[in-house]
Amino acid sequence: MGAAVPGRIELGRLGYGAASVGNLYRAVDDETAQRILDAAWDAGIRYYDTAPHYGLGLSERRLGAMLRRRPRDQFVVSTKVGRILVPDPDGASRRDDDLFEVPADQKRRWDLSEAGLRRSLEDSLVRLGLDSVDVVYLHVVERSGQDVADAVDTGVAALARMRDEGLVRAVGVGTADLTAVERAVRTGAIDLVMLPGRYTLLEAPAQDVVLPLCEEFGVGVVNVAVFNSGLLATPEPSRDSHYEYRPVPADKLARAEELARACRELGVELPTAAVQFGLRHPAVVSVVVGADTPAQIRENAARLRTPVPEELWRTLADRGLLP
């Protein structure tokens, strides 16, 4: 297992992010999704993250189907709150308009009230088919259209009450908005931050303020999107990959190619360096990665075990490539 979140919960060093089994970018059938999830379990992964947002609940349903076959005391599962799914029968003939290959027979509705957050958790438990989740994150509140400071303050306070009532074991925020993260950490009420794409081998803006602040407040960082949505996921970066879920800008591709060359010179594959860099800061308690196939699961688990020489980090620093 990985580092313990102070006083709360222990996560594995490597977790699985279940957006892919919610049909992120492309459709995956139920049988393939279960093979992917079974491969994660067989690889020793015991921390699983999902969200209602992922495939309009499809990710939660598929993940729950796998986890219900496992001993409840042997895994940690997290989901997210902030948006409720409501039926939209008129959308059944359309594709979801938010990256997921699923029918738009439901729609996401922001509800950051305490009642809304509690309902979101209850709905997630139904989809998962579980009596409880271990961690709940307040999800990307900066997209809600509400004042971010107010949304963070009231949302964190509500989640802390849910934790204190024993509904969950740990609470946090999940967002790439560093201002929102900083505010949440300073409340002193959260246990975890799920931080996508802000401490990676490509770029690490979180290391200036947010990561030291998390150390100061005893908040564990769950580092996600360490491949920057795919750009660092292969030994040779491709212009056909994604960056921040969108086409890759030329400057990001050029930097990724430089990183790949430096890694190759020292016999390290770029994705291996990306996974292991993601764990280098002491505030980071887990790296959570997605995977589209069982083979990718096994590759990611092997990357965590592959020795990486300290010379690599020195070389990258000397060349100005270490963020």
PDB file of C-alpha atoms in Angstrom:
ATOM      1  CA  MET A   1       0.000   0.000   0.000  1.00  0.00           C
ATOM      2  CA  GLY A   2       0.986   3.623  -0.330  1.00  0.00           C
ATOM      3  CA  ALA A   3       1.278   6.492   2.061  1.00  0.00           C
ATOM      4  CA  ALA A   4      -1.404   7.108   4.656  1.00  0.00           C
ATOM      5  CA  VAL A   5      -3.511  10.222   4.614  1.00  0.00           C
ATOM      6  CA  PRO A   6      -2.945  11.628   8.112  1.00  0.00           C
ATOM      7  CA  GLY A   7      -5.433  10.119  10.536  1.00  0.00           C
ATOM      8  CA  ARG A   8      -7.803   8.955   7.831  1.00  0.00           C
ATOM      9  CA  ILE A   9      -7.108   6.416   5.134  1.00  0.00           C
ATOM     10  CA  GLU A  10      -4.381   4.591   3.242  1.00  0.00           C
ATOM     11  CA  LEU A  11      -4.154   4.524  -0.541  1.00  0.00           C
ATOM     12  CA  GLY A  12      -2.043   2.436  -2.851  1.00  0.00           C
ATOM     13  CA  ARG A  13       0.836   4.122  -4.663  1.00  0.00           C
ATOM     14  CA  LEU A  14      -0.970   3.308  -7.920  1.00  0.00           C
ATOM     15  CA  GLY A  15      -4.721   3.705  -8.390  1.00  0.00           C
ATOM     16  CA  TYR A  16      -7.073   3.241 -11.329  1.00  0.00           C
ATOM     17  CA  GLY A  17      -9.144   6.109 -12.718  1.00  0.00           C
ATOM     18  CA  ALA A  18     -12.303   4.672 -14.221  1.00  0.00           C
ATOM     19  CA  ALA A  19     -13.188   7.323 -16.818  1.00  0.00           C
ATOM     20  CA  SER A  20     -12.255   4.941 -19.642  1.00  0.00           C
ATOM     21  CA  VAL A  21     -14.860   2.382 -18.608  1.00  0.00           C
ATOM     22  CA  GLY A  22     -17.336   5.260 -18.790  1.00  0.00           C
ATOM     23  CA  ASN A  23     -16.624   5.310 -22.551  1.00  0.00           C
ATOM     24  CA  LEU A  24     -14.224   8.253 -22.546  1.00  0.00           C
ATOM     25  CA  TYR A  25     -13.512   9.086 -26.234  1.00  0.00           C
ATOM     26  CA  ARG A  26     -14.758   5.700 -27.477  1.00  0.00           C
ATOM     27  CA  ALA A  27     -17.337   3.039 -26.704  1.00  0.00           C
ATOM     28  CA  VAL A  28     -16.262  -0.006 -24.685  1.00  0.00           C
ATOM     29  CA  ASP A  29     -18.669  -2.905 -24.217  1.00  0.00           C
ATOM     30  CA  ASP A  30     -19.483  -4.308 -20.789  1.00  0.00           C
ATOM     31  CA  GLU A  31     -17.347  -7.425 -21.219  1.00  0.00           C
ATOM     32  CA  THR A  32     -14.268  -5.420 -22.226  1.00  0.00           C
ATOM     33  CA  ALA A  33     -14.814  -2.989 -19.356  1.00  0.00           C
ATOM     34  CA  GLN A  34     -14.901  -5.851 -16.866  1.00  0.00           C
ATOM     35  CA  ARG A  35     -11.691  -7.316 -18.308  1.00  0.00           C
ATOM     36  CA  ILE A  36      -9.995  -3.953 -17.810  1.00  0.00           C
ATOM     37  CA  LEU A  37     -11.226  -3.672 -14.225  1.00  0.00           C
ATOM     38  CA  ASP A  38     -10.323  -7.287 -13.429  1.00  0.00           C
ATOM     39  CA  ALA A  39      -6.843  -6.630 -14.813  1.00  0.00           C
ATOM     40  CA  ALA A  40      -6.486  -3.697 -12.418  1.00  0.00           C
ATOM     41  CA  TRP A  41      -7.400  -5.912  -9.488  1.00  0.00           C
ATOM     42  CA  ASP A  42      -5.080  -8.688 -10.664  1.00  0.00           C
ATOM     43  CA  ALA A  43      -2.254  -6.133 -10.933  1.00  0.00           C
ATOM     44  CA  GLY A  44      -2.634  -5.386  -7.234  1.00  0.00           C
ATOM     45  CA  ILE A  45      -4.433  -2.051  -7.598  1.00  0.00           C
ATOM     46  CA  ARG A  46      -6.742  -1.452  -4.663  1.00  0.00           C
ATOM     47  CA  TYR A  47      -7.719   2.204  -5.083  1.00  0.00           C
ATOM     48  CA  TYR A  48     -10.399   3.026  -7.648  1.00  0.00           C
ATOM     49  CA  ASP A  49     -11.766   6.441  -8.574  1.00  0.00           C
ATOM     50  CA  THR A  50     -14.935   7.230 -10.494  1.00  0.00           C
ATOM     51  CA  ALA A  51     -17.564   9.972 -10.865  1.00  0.00           C
ATOM     52  CA  PRO A  52     -21.172  10.419 -12.020  1.00  0.00           C
ATOM     53  CA  HIS A  53     -19.736  12.627 -14.772  1.00  0.00           C
ATOM     54  CA  TYR A  54     -17.901   9.689 -16.360  1.00  0.00           C
ATOM     55  CA  GLY A  55     -20.270   8.358 -18.992  1.00  0.00           C
ATOM     56  CA  LEU A  56     -23.365   9.717 -17.213  1.00  0.00           C
ATOM     57  CA  GLY A  57     -23.048   7.091 -14.500  1.00  0.00           C
ATOM     58  CA  LEU A  58     -21.776   4.260 -16.698  1.00  0.00           C
ATOM     59  CA  SER A  59     -18.355   4.242 -15.030  1.00  0.00           C
ATOM     60  CA  GLU A  60     -19.898   3.920 -11.574  1.00  0.00           C
ATOM     61  CA  ARG A  61     -22.164   1.070 -12.649  1.00  0.00           C
ATOM     62  CA  ARG A  62     -19.355  -0.886 -14.271  1.00  0.00           C
ATOM     63  CA  LEU A  63     -16.879  -0.272 -11.463  1.00  0.00           C
ATOM     64  CA  GLY A  64     -19.452  -1.285  -8.886  1.00  0.00           C
ATOM     65  CA  ALA A  65     -20.119  -4.542 -10.729  1.00  0.00           C
ATOM     66  CA  MET A  66     -16.447  -5.460 -10.347  1.00  0.00           C
ATOM     67  CA  LEU A  67     -16.022  -4.268  -6.768  1.00  0.00           C
ATOM     68  CA  ARG A  68     -19.100  -6.115  -5.516  1.00  0.00           C
ATOM     69  CA  ARG A  69     -17.248  -9.335  -6.313  1.00  0.00           C
ATOM     70  CA  ARG A  70     -14.370  -8.339  -4.003  1.00  0.00           C
ATOM     71  CA  PRO A  71     -14.002  -8.249  -0.210  1.00  0.00           C
ATOM     72  CA  ARG A  72     -15.113  -4.782   0.904  1.00  0.00           C
ATOM     73  CA  ASP A  73     -12.233  -4.358   3.325  1.00  0.00           C
ATOM     74  CA  GLN A  74      -9.656  -4.900   0.568  1.00  0.00           C
ATOM     75  CA  PHE A  75     -10.271  -1.843  -1.608  1.00  0.00           C
ATOM     76  CA  VAL A  76     -10.718   1.921  -1.428  1.00  0.00           C
ATOM     77  CA  VAL A  77     -13.179   3.642  -3.745  1.00  0.00           C
ATOM     78  CA  SER A  78     -13.836   7.310  -4.350  1.00  0.00           C
ATOM     79  CA  THR A  79     -16.440   9.223  -6.291  1.00  0.00           C
ATOM     80  CA  LYS A  80     -17.331  12.862  -6.769  1.00  0.00           C
ATOM     81  CA  VAL A  81     -20.178  15.240  -6.009  1.00  0.00           C
ATOM     82  CA  GLY A  82     -21.374  18.603  -7.291  1.00  0.00           C
ATOM     83  CA  ARG A  83     -23.452  17.523 -10.281  1.00  0.00           C
ATOM     84  CA  ILE A  84     -26.624  15.441 -10.190  1.00  0.00           C
ATOM     85  CA  LEU A  85     -27.755  13.270 -13.078  1.00  0.00           C
ATOM     86  CA  VAL A  86     -31.377  13.822 -14.095  1.00  0.00           C
ATOM     87  CA  PRO A  87     -33.337  11.956 -16.787  1.00  0.00           C
ATOM     88  CA  ASP A  88     -33.460  13.511 -20.252  1.00  0.00           C
ATOM     89  CA  PRO A  89     -35.549  11.174 -22.452  1.00  0.00           C
ATOM     90  CA  ASP A  90     -35.348  13.600 -25.380  1.00  0.00           C
ATOM     91  CA  GLY A  91     -31.576  13.118 -25.447  1.00  0.00           C
ATOM     92  CA  ALA A  92     -31.638   9.336 -25.842  1.00  0.00           C
ATOM     93  CA  SER A  93     -31.023   9.557 -29.590  1.00  0.00           C
ATOM     94  CA  ARG A  94     -28.050  11.920 -29.167  1.00  0.00           C
ATOM     95  CA  ARG A  95     -24.490  11.331 -28.045  1.00  0.00           C
ATOM     96  CA  ASP A  96     -23.362  12.920 -24.793  1.00  0.00           C
ATOM     97  CA  ASP A  97     -21.661  16.218 -25.611  1.00  0.00           C
ATOM     98  CA  ASP A  98     -18.865  15.896 -23.017  1.00  0.00           C
ATOM     99  CA  LEU A  99     -16.227  13.476 -24.382  1.00  0.00           C
ATOM    100  CA  PHE A 100     -18.129  10.288 -23.533  1.00  0.00           C
ATOM    101  CA  GLU A 101     -19.550   7.864 -26.106  1.00  0.00           C
ATOM    102  CA  VAL A 102     -22.894   7.293 -24.375  1.00  0.00           C
ATOM    103  CA  PRO A 103     -26.492   8.263 -25.144  1.00  0.00           C
ATOM    104  CA  ALA A 104     -27.460  11.615 -23.660  1.00  0.00           C
ATOM    105  CA  ASP A 105     -30.505  10.122 -21.907  1.00  0.00           C
ATOM    106  CA  GLN A 106     -29.453  11.948 -18.738  1.00  0.00           C
ATOM    107  CA  LYS A 107     -28.066  15.406 -18.177  1.00  0.00           C
ATOM    108  CA  ARG A 108     -25.747  16.843 -15.586  1.00  0.00           C
ATOM    109  CA  ARG A 109     -27.230  19.480 -13.299  1.00  0.00           C
ATOM    110  CA  TRP A 110     -25.094  21.489 -10.908  1.00  0.00           C
ATOM    111  CA  ASP A 111     -26.273  21.386  -7.296  1.00  0.00           C
ATOM    112  CA  LEU A 112     -23.723  22.479  -4.708  1.00  0.00           C
ATOM    113  CA  SER A 113     -26.219  22.749  -1.863  1.00  0.00           C
ATOM    114  CA  GLU A 114     -25.683  20.367   1.028  1.00  0.00           C
ATOM    115  CA  ALA A 115     -28.872  18.544   0.084  1.00  0.00           C
ATOM    116  CA  GLY A 116     -27.591  18.272  -3.480  1.00  0.00           C
ATOM    117  CA  LEU A 117     -24.217  16.892  -2.399  1.00  0.00           C
ATOM    118  CA  ARG A 118     -25.893  14.315  -0.181  1.00  0.00           C
ATOM    119  CA  ARG A 119     -28.262  13.303  -2.953  1.00  0.00           C
ATOM    120  CA  SER A 120     -25.350  12.954  -5.354  1.00  0.00           C
ATOM    121  CA  LEU A 121     -23.612  10.554  -2.975  1.00  0.00           C
ATOM    122  CA  GLU A 122     -26.799   8.562  -2.447  1.00  0.00           C
ATOM    123  CA  ASP A 123     -27.332   8.259  -6.207  1.00  0.00           C
ATOM    124  CA  SER A 124     -23.719   7.138  -6.671  1.00  0.00           C
ATOM    125  CA  LEU A 125     -24.143   4.407  -4.063  1.00  0.00           C
ATOM    126  CA  VAL A 126     -27.174   3.107  -5.976  1.00  0.00           C
ATOM    127  CA  ARG A 127     -25.224   3.018  -9.244  1.00  0.00           C
ATOM    128  CA  LEU A 128     -22.207   1.389  -7.591  1.00  0.00           C
ATOM    129  CA  GLY A 129     -24.362  -1.075  -5.667  1.00  0.00           C
ATOM    130  CA  LEU A 130     -22.255  -0.458  -2.553  1.00  0.00           C
ATOM    131  CA  ASP A 131     -23.235   0.529   0.977  1.00  0.00           C
ATOM    132  CA  SER A 132     -20.479   3.130   1.159  1.00  0.00           C
ATOM    133  CA  VAL A 133     -17.600   4.821  -0.587  1.00  0.00           C
ATOM    134  CA  ASP A 134     -14.414   5.735   1.219  1.00  0.00           C
ATOM    135  CA  VAL A 135     -13.677   9.144  -0.297  1.00  0.00           C
ATOM    136  CA  VAL A 136     -15.828  11.896  -1.797  1.00  0.00           C
ATOM    137  CA  TYR A 137     -14.362  14.785  -3.777  1.00  0.00           C
ATOM    138  CA  LEU A 138     -16.052  18.095  -4.572  1.00  0.00           C
ATOM    139  CA  HIS A 139     -15.670  18.056  -8.356  1.00  0.00           C
ATOM    140  CA  VAL A 140     -14.501  20.931 -10.619  1.00  0.00           C
ATOM    141  CA  VAL A 141     -16.609  23.567  -8.841  1.00  0.00           C
ATOM    142  CA  GLU A 142     -15.017  26.292 -10.976  1.00  0.00           C
ATOM    143  CA  ARG A 143     -17.208  25.088 -13.866  1.00  0.00           C
ATOM    144  CA  SER A 144     -20.442  25.501 -11.930  1.00  0.00           C
ATOM    145  CA  GLY A 145     -20.964  29.167 -12.722  1.00  0.00           C
ATOM    146  CA  GLN A 146     -21.065  29.984  -9.023  1.00  0.00           C
ATOM    147  CA  ASP A 147     -18.537  32.050  -7.135  1.00  0.00           C
ATOM    148  CA  VAL A 148     -15.634  29.635  -6.636  1.00  0.00           C
ATOM    149  CA  ALA A 149     -14.740  30.844  -3.140  1.00  0.00           C
ATOM    150  CA  ASP A 150     -18.305  30.439  -1.900  1.00  0.00           C
ATOM    151  CA  ALA A 151     -18.714  27.088  -3.639  1.00  0.00           C
ATOM    152  CA  VAL A 152     -15.517  25.745  -2.078  1.00  0.00           C
ATOM    153  CA  ASP A 153     -16.286  27.057   1.405  1.00  0.00           C
ATOM    154  CA  THR A 154     -19.846  25.765   1.568  1.00  0.00           C
ATOM    155  CA  GLY A 155     -19.095  22.537  -0.268  1.00  0.00           C
ATOM    156  CA  VAL A 156     -16.116  21.620   1.897  1.00  0.00           C
ATOM    157  CA  ALA A 157     -18.083  22.378   5.066  1.00  0.00           C
ATOM    158  CA  ALA A 158     -20.906  20.100   3.888  1.00  0.00           C
ATOM    159  CA  LEU A 159     -18.535  17.277   3.020  1.00  0.00           C
ATOM    160  CA  ALA A 160     -16.792  17.615   6.401  1.00  0.00           C
ATOM    161  CA  ARG A 161     -20.147  17.131   8.115  1.00  0.00           C
ATOM    162  CA  MET A 162     -20.798  14.051   6.002  1.00  0.00           C
ATOM    163  CA  ARG A 163     -17.398  12.683   7.045  1.00  0.00           C
ATOM    164  CA  ASP A 164     -18.041  13.490  10.690  1.00  0.00           C
ATOM    165  CA  GLU A 165     -21.347  11.604  10.479  1.00  0.00           C
ATOM    166  CA  GLY A 166     -19.463   8.546   9.213  1.00  0.00           C
ATOM    167  CA  LEU A 167     -20.956   8.598   5.716  1.00  0.00           C
ATOM    168  CA  VAL A 168     -17.449   8.627   4.208  1.00  0.00           C
ATOM    169  CA  ARG A 169     -13.961   8.181   5.608  1.00  0.00           C
ATOM    170  CA  ALA A 170     -12.249  11.094   3.876  1.00  0.00           C
ATOM    171  CA  VAL A 171     -13.199  14.169   1.836  1.00  0.00           C
ATOM    172  CA  GLY A 172     -11.477  16.482  -0.574  1.00  0.00           C
ATOM    173  CA  VAL A 173     -11.635  18.464  -3.782  1.00  0.00           C
ATOM    174  CA  GLY A 174     -10.911  17.310  -7.308  1.00  0.00           C
ATOM    175  CA  THR A 175      -9.928  20.099  -9.674  1.00  0.00           C
ATOM    176  CA  ALA A 176      -7.086  21.518 -11.756  1.00  0.00           C
ATOM    177  CA  ASP A 177      -7.954  25.034 -10.554  1.00  0.00           C
ATOM    178  CA  LEU A 178      -5.074  25.797  -8.190  1.00  0.00           C
ATOM    179  CA  THR A 179      -6.874  28.778  -6.662  1.00  0.00           C
ATOM    180  CA  ALA A 180      -9.780  26.541  -5.686  1.00  0.00           C
ATOM    181  CA  VAL A 181      -7.386  23.907  -4.344  1.00  0.00           C
ATOM    182  CA  GLU A 182      -5.498  26.433  -2.247  1.00  0.00           C
ATOM    183  CA  ARG A 183      -8.713  27.769  -0.739  1.00  0.00           C
ATOM    184  CA  ALA A 184      -9.952  24.263   0.064  1.00  0.00           C
ATOM    185  CA  VAL A 185      -6.687  23.298   1.736  1.00  0.00           C
ATOM    186  CA  ARG A 186      -6.665  26.453   3.842  1.00  0.00           C
ATOM    187  CA  THR A 187     -10.058  25.540   5.327  1.00  0.00           C
ATOM    188  CA  GLY A 188      -8.223  22.880   7.314  1.00  0.00           C
ATOM    189  CA  ALA A 189     -11.213  20.591   6.764  1.00  0.00           C
ATOM    190  CA  ILE A 190     -10.141  18.314   3.880  1.00  0.00           C
ATOM    191  CA  ASP A 191      -8.072  15.156   3.805  1.00  0.00           C
ATOM    192  CA  LEU A 192      -7.205  14.850   0.116  1.00  0.00           C
ATOM    193  CA  VAL A 193      -6.773  16.802  -3.078  1.00  0.00           C
ATOM    194  CA  MET A 194      -7.240  15.067  -6.423  1.00  0.00           C
ATOM    195  CA  LEU A 195      -5.020  17.113  -8.701  1.00  0.00           C
ATOM    196  CA  PRO A 196      -5.231  16.523 -12.480  1.00  0.00           C
ATOM    197  CA  GLY A 197      -2.311  17.504 -14.685  1.00  0.00           C
ATOM    198  CA  ARG A 198      -0.742  20.046 -12.341  1.00  0.00           C
ATOM    199  CA  TYR A 199       2.271  18.028 -11.169  1.00  0.00           C
ATOM    200  CA  THR A 200       3.597  16.106 -14.158  1.00  0.00           C
ATOM    201  CA  LEU A 201       6.890  15.573 -15.901  1.00  0.00           C
ATOM    202  CA  LEU A 202       5.698  18.003 -18.573  1.00  0.00           C
ATOM    203  CA  GLU A 203       4.664  20.848 -16.257  1.00  0.00           C
ATOM    204  CA  ALA A 204       4.270  21.272 -12.511  1.00  0.00           C
ATOM    205  CA  PRO A 205       2.663  24.577 -11.505  1.00  0.00           C
ATOM    206  CA  ALA A 206       1.357  23.017  -8.294  1.00  0.00           C
ATOM    207  CA  GLN A 207       4.846  22.640  -6.847  1.00  0.00           C
ATOM    208  CA  ASP A 208       5.243  26.368  -6.197  1.00  0.00           C
ATOM    209  CA  VAL A 209       2.442  26.904  -3.664  1.00  0.00           C
ATOM    210  CA  VAL A 210      -0.124  24.120  -3.580  1.00  0.00           C
ATOM    211  CA  LEU A 211       2.069  21.100  -2.846  1.00  0.00           C
ATOM    212  CA  PRO A 212       3.992  22.804  -0.005  1.00  0.00           C
ATOM    213  CA  LEU A 213       0.652  24.015   1.374  1.00  0.00           C
ATOM    214  CA  CYS A 214      -0.719  20.466   1.319  1.00  0.00           C
ATOM    215  CA  GLU A 215       2.342  19.326   3.262  1.00  0.00           C
ATOM    216  CA  GLU A 216       1.814  22.096   5.794  1.00  0.00           C
ATOM    217  CA  PHE A 217      -1.852  21.194   6.347  1.00  0.00           C
ATOM    218  CA  GLY A 218      -1.366  17.427   6.241  1.00  0.00           C
ATOM    219  CA  VAL A 219      -3.460  17.024   3.091  1.00  0.00           C
ATOM    220  CA  GLY A 220      -2.599  14.099   0.830  1.00  0.00           C
ATOM    221  CA  VAL A 221      -2.366  14.698  -2.919  1.00  0.00           C
ATOM    222  CA  VAL A 222      -3.799  12.141  -5.329  1.00  0.00           C
ATOM    223  CA  ASN A 223      -1.962  12.907  -8.543  1.00  0.00           C
ATOM    224  CA  VAL A 224      -3.991  12.221 -11.686  1.00  0.00           C
ATOM    225  CA  ALA A 225      -3.448  12.829 -15.404  1.00  0.00           C
ATOM    226  CA  VAL A 226       0.307  12.325 -14.996  1.00  0.00           C
ATOM    227  CA  PHE A 227       0.377  11.535 -18.737  1.00  0.00           C
ATOM    228  CA  ASN A 228      -1.270  14.906 -19.482  1.00  0.00           C
ATOM    229  CA  SER A 229      -4.309  13.152 -20.990  1.00  0.00           C
ATOM    230  CA  GLY A 230      -2.139  10.878 -23.135  1.00  0.00           C
ATOM    231  CA  LEU A 231       0.777  12.951 -24.414  1.00  0.00           C
ATOM    232  CA  LEU A 232       3.279  11.211 -22.104  1.00  0.00           C
ATOM    233  CA  ALA A 233       1.602   7.810 -22.238  1.00  0.00           C
ATOM    234  CA  THR A 234       3.762   6.353 -25.027  1.00  0.00           C
ATOM    235  CA  PRO A 235       7.547   6.141 -25.427  1.00  0.00           C
ATOM    236  CA  GLU A 236       7.323   8.334 -28.539  1.00  0.00           C
ATOM    237  CA  PRO A 237       4.902  11.272 -28.187  1.00  0.00           C
ATOM    238  CA  SER A 238       2.425  11.662 -31.021  1.00  0.00           C
ATOM    239  CA  ARG A 239       0.613  14.641 -32.457  1.00  0.00           C
ATOM    240  CA  ASP A 240      -2.440  12.348 -32.561  1.00  0.00           C
ATOM    241  CA  SER A 241      -2.498  12.135 -28.782  1.00  0.00           C
ATOM    242  CA  HIS A 242      -4.419  14.380 -26.379  1.00  0.00           C
ATOM    243  CA  TYR A 243      -3.350  17.176 -24.062  1.00  0.00           C
ATOM    244  CA  GLU A 244      -5.888  18.378 -21.493  1.00  0.00           C
ATOM    245  CA  TYR A 245      -8.428  16.230 -23.412  1.00  0.00           C
ATOM    246  CA  ARG A 246      -7.839  18.255 -26.583  1.00  0.00           C
ATOM    247  CA  PRO A 247      -5.436  18.210 -29.576  1.00  0.00           C
ATOM    248  CA  VAL A 248      -1.784  18.656 -28.607  1.00  0.00           C
ATOM    249  CA  PRO A 249      -0.341  22.186 -28.984  1.00  0.00           C
ATOM    250  CA  ALA A 250       2.937  22.317 -30.914  1.00  0.00           C
ATOM    251  CA  ASP A 251       4.982  23.622 -27.968  1.00  0.00           C
ATOM    252  CA  LYS A 252       3.752  20.851 -25.653  1.00  0.00           C
ATOM    253  CA  LEU A 253       4.538  18.206 -28.268  1.00  0.00           C
ATOM    254  CA  ALA A 254       8.043  19.608 -28.763  1.00  0.00           C
ATOM    255  CA  ARG A 255       8.757  19.521 -25.028  1.00  0.00           C
ATOM    256  CA  ALA A 256       7.404  15.987 -24.737  1.00  0.00           C
ATOM    257  CA  GLU A 257       9.684  14.904 -27.589  1.00  0.00           C
ATOM    258  CA  GLU A 258      12.688  16.415 -25.806  1.00  0.00           C
ATOM    259  CA  LEU A 259      11.744  14.562 -22.631  1.00  0.00           C
ATOM    260  CA  ALA A 260      11.389  11.312 -24.571  1.00  0.00           C
ATOM    261  CA  ARG A 261      14.856  11.718 -26.133  1.00  0.00           C
ATOM    262  CA  ALA A 262      16.496  12.351 -22.772  1.00  0.00           C
ATOM    263  CA  CYS A 263      14.739   9.368 -21.226  1.00  0.00           C
ATOM    264  CA  ARG A 264      15.685   7.121 -24.142  1.00  0.00           C
ATOM    265  CA  GLU A 265      19.374   8.047 -23.763  1.00  0.00           C
ATOM    266  CA  LEU A 266      19.311   6.652 -20.234  1.00  0.00           C
ATOM    267  CA  GLY A 267      17.286   3.555 -21.092  1.00  0.00           C
ATOM    268  CA  VAL A 268      14.024   4.732 -19.532  1.00  0.00           C
ATOM    269  CA  GLU A 269      10.708   4.921 -21.349  1.00  0.00           C
ATOM    270  CA  LEU A 270       8.884   8.246 -21.142  1.00  0.00           C
ATOM    271  CA  PRO A 271       5.705   6.805 -19.525  1.00  0.00           C
ATOM    272  CA  THR A 272       7.789   5.144 -16.815  1.00  0.00           C
ATOM    273  CA  ALA A 273       9.471   8.438 -16.007  1.00  0.00           C
ATOM    274  CA  ALA A 274       6.082  10.181 -16.025  1.00  0.00           C
ATOM    275  CA  VAL A 275       4.542   7.762 -13.514  1.00  0.00           C
ATOM    276  CA  GLN A 276       7.514   7.852 -11.179  1.00  0.00           C
ATOM    277  CA  PHE A 277       7.957  11.625 -11.364  1.00  0.00           C
ATOM    278  CA  GLY A 278       4.340  11.923 -10.268  1.00  0.00           C
ATOM    279  CA  LEU A 279       5.227  10.332  -6.924  1.00  0.00           C
ATOM    280  CA  ARG A 280       8.418  12.274  -6.230  1.00  0.00           C
ATOM    281  CA  HIS A 281       6.918  15.074  -4.169  1.00  0.00           C
ATOM    282  CA  PRO A 282       6.357  14.081  -0.513  1.00  0.00           C
ATOM    283  CA  ALA A 283       2.812  15.495  -0.523  1.00  0.00           C
ATOM    284  CA  VAL A 284       1.745  12.936  -3.163  1.00  0.00           C
ATOM    285  CA  VAL A 285       0.208   9.806  -1.643  1.00  0.00           C
ATOM    286  CA  SER A 286      -0.979   8.110  -4.842  1.00  0.00           C
ATOM    287  CA  VAL A 287      -0.818   8.328  -8.621  1.00  0.00           C
ATOM    288  CA  VAL A 288      -4.075   7.410 -10.332  1.00  0.00           C
ATOM    289  CA  VAL A 289      -3.974   6.492 -14.013  1.00  0.00           C
ATOM    290  CA  GLY A 290      -6.545   5.347 -16.522  1.00  0.00           C
ATOM    291  CA  ALA A 291      -6.236   2.547 -19.049  1.00  0.00           C
ATOM    292  CA  ASP A 292      -8.153   1.502 -22.154  1.00  0.00           C
ATOM    293  CA  THR A 293      -7.018  -2.135 -22.176  1.00  0.00           C
ATOM    294  CA  PRO A 294      -5.867  -4.812 -19.728  1.00  0.00           C
ATOM    295  CA  ALA A 295      -2.401  -4.575 -21.312  1.00  0.00           C
ATOM    296  CA  GLN A 296      -2.185  -0.890 -20.403  1.00  0.00           C
ATOM    297  CA  ILE A 297      -3.070  -1.743 -16.800  1.00  0.00           C
ATOM    298  CA  ARG A 298      -0.235  -4.245 -16.632  1.00  0.00           C
ATOM    299  CA  GLU A 299       2.164  -1.802 -18.295  1.00  0.00           C
ATOM    300  CA  ASN A 300       1.345   0.941 -15.792  1.00  0.00           C
ATOM    301  CA  ALA A 301       1.844  -1.398 -12.850  1.00  0.00           C
ATOM    302  CA  ALA A 302       5.198  -2.495 -14.299  1.00  0.00           C
ATOM    303  CA  ARG A 303       6.264   1.131 -14.800  1.00  0.00           C
ATOM    304  CA  LEU A 304       5.905   1.753 -11.098  1.00  0.00           C
ATOM    305  CA  ARG A 305       8.243  -1.170 -10.357  1.00  0.00           C
ATOM    306  CA  THR A 306      10.839  -0.354 -13.025  1.00  0.00           C
ATOM    307  CA  PRO A 307      14.059   1.112 -11.575  1.00  0.00           C
ATOM    308  CA  VAL A 308      14.711   4.679 -12.707  1.00  0.00           C
ATOM    309  CA  PRO A 309      18.270   5.963 -12.134  1.00  0.00           C
ATOM    310  CA  GLU A 310      18.674   9.207 -10.199  1.00  0.00           C
ATOM    311  CA  GLU A 311      20.876  10.277 -13.097  1.00  0.00           C
ATOM    312  CA  LEU A 312      17.719  10.722 -15.172  1.00  0.00           C
ATOM    313  CA  TRP A 313      16.361  13.448 -12.916  1.00  0.00           C
ATOM    314  CA  ARG A 314      19.777  15.154 -12.808  1.00  0.00           C
ATOM    315  CA  THR A 315      20.032  15.032 -16.599  1.00  0.00           C
ATOM    316  CA  LEU A 316      16.557  16.469 -17.059  1.00  0.00           C
ATOM    317  CA  ALA A 317      17.345  19.227 -14.576  1.00  0.00           C
ATOM    318  CA  ASP A 318      20.630  20.056 -16.285  1.00  0.00           C
ATOM    319  CA  ARG A 319      18.871  20.369 -19.628  1.00  0.00           C
ATOM    320  CA  GLY A 320      16.115  22.555 -18.223  1.00  0.00           C
ATOM    321  CA  LEU A 321      13.537  19.852 -18.819  1.00  0.00           C
ATOM    322  CA  LEU A 322      12.608  19.109 -15.217  1.00  0.00           C
ATOM    323  CA  PRO A 323       9.607  21.248 -14.252  1.00  0.00           C
TER     324      PRO A 323
END
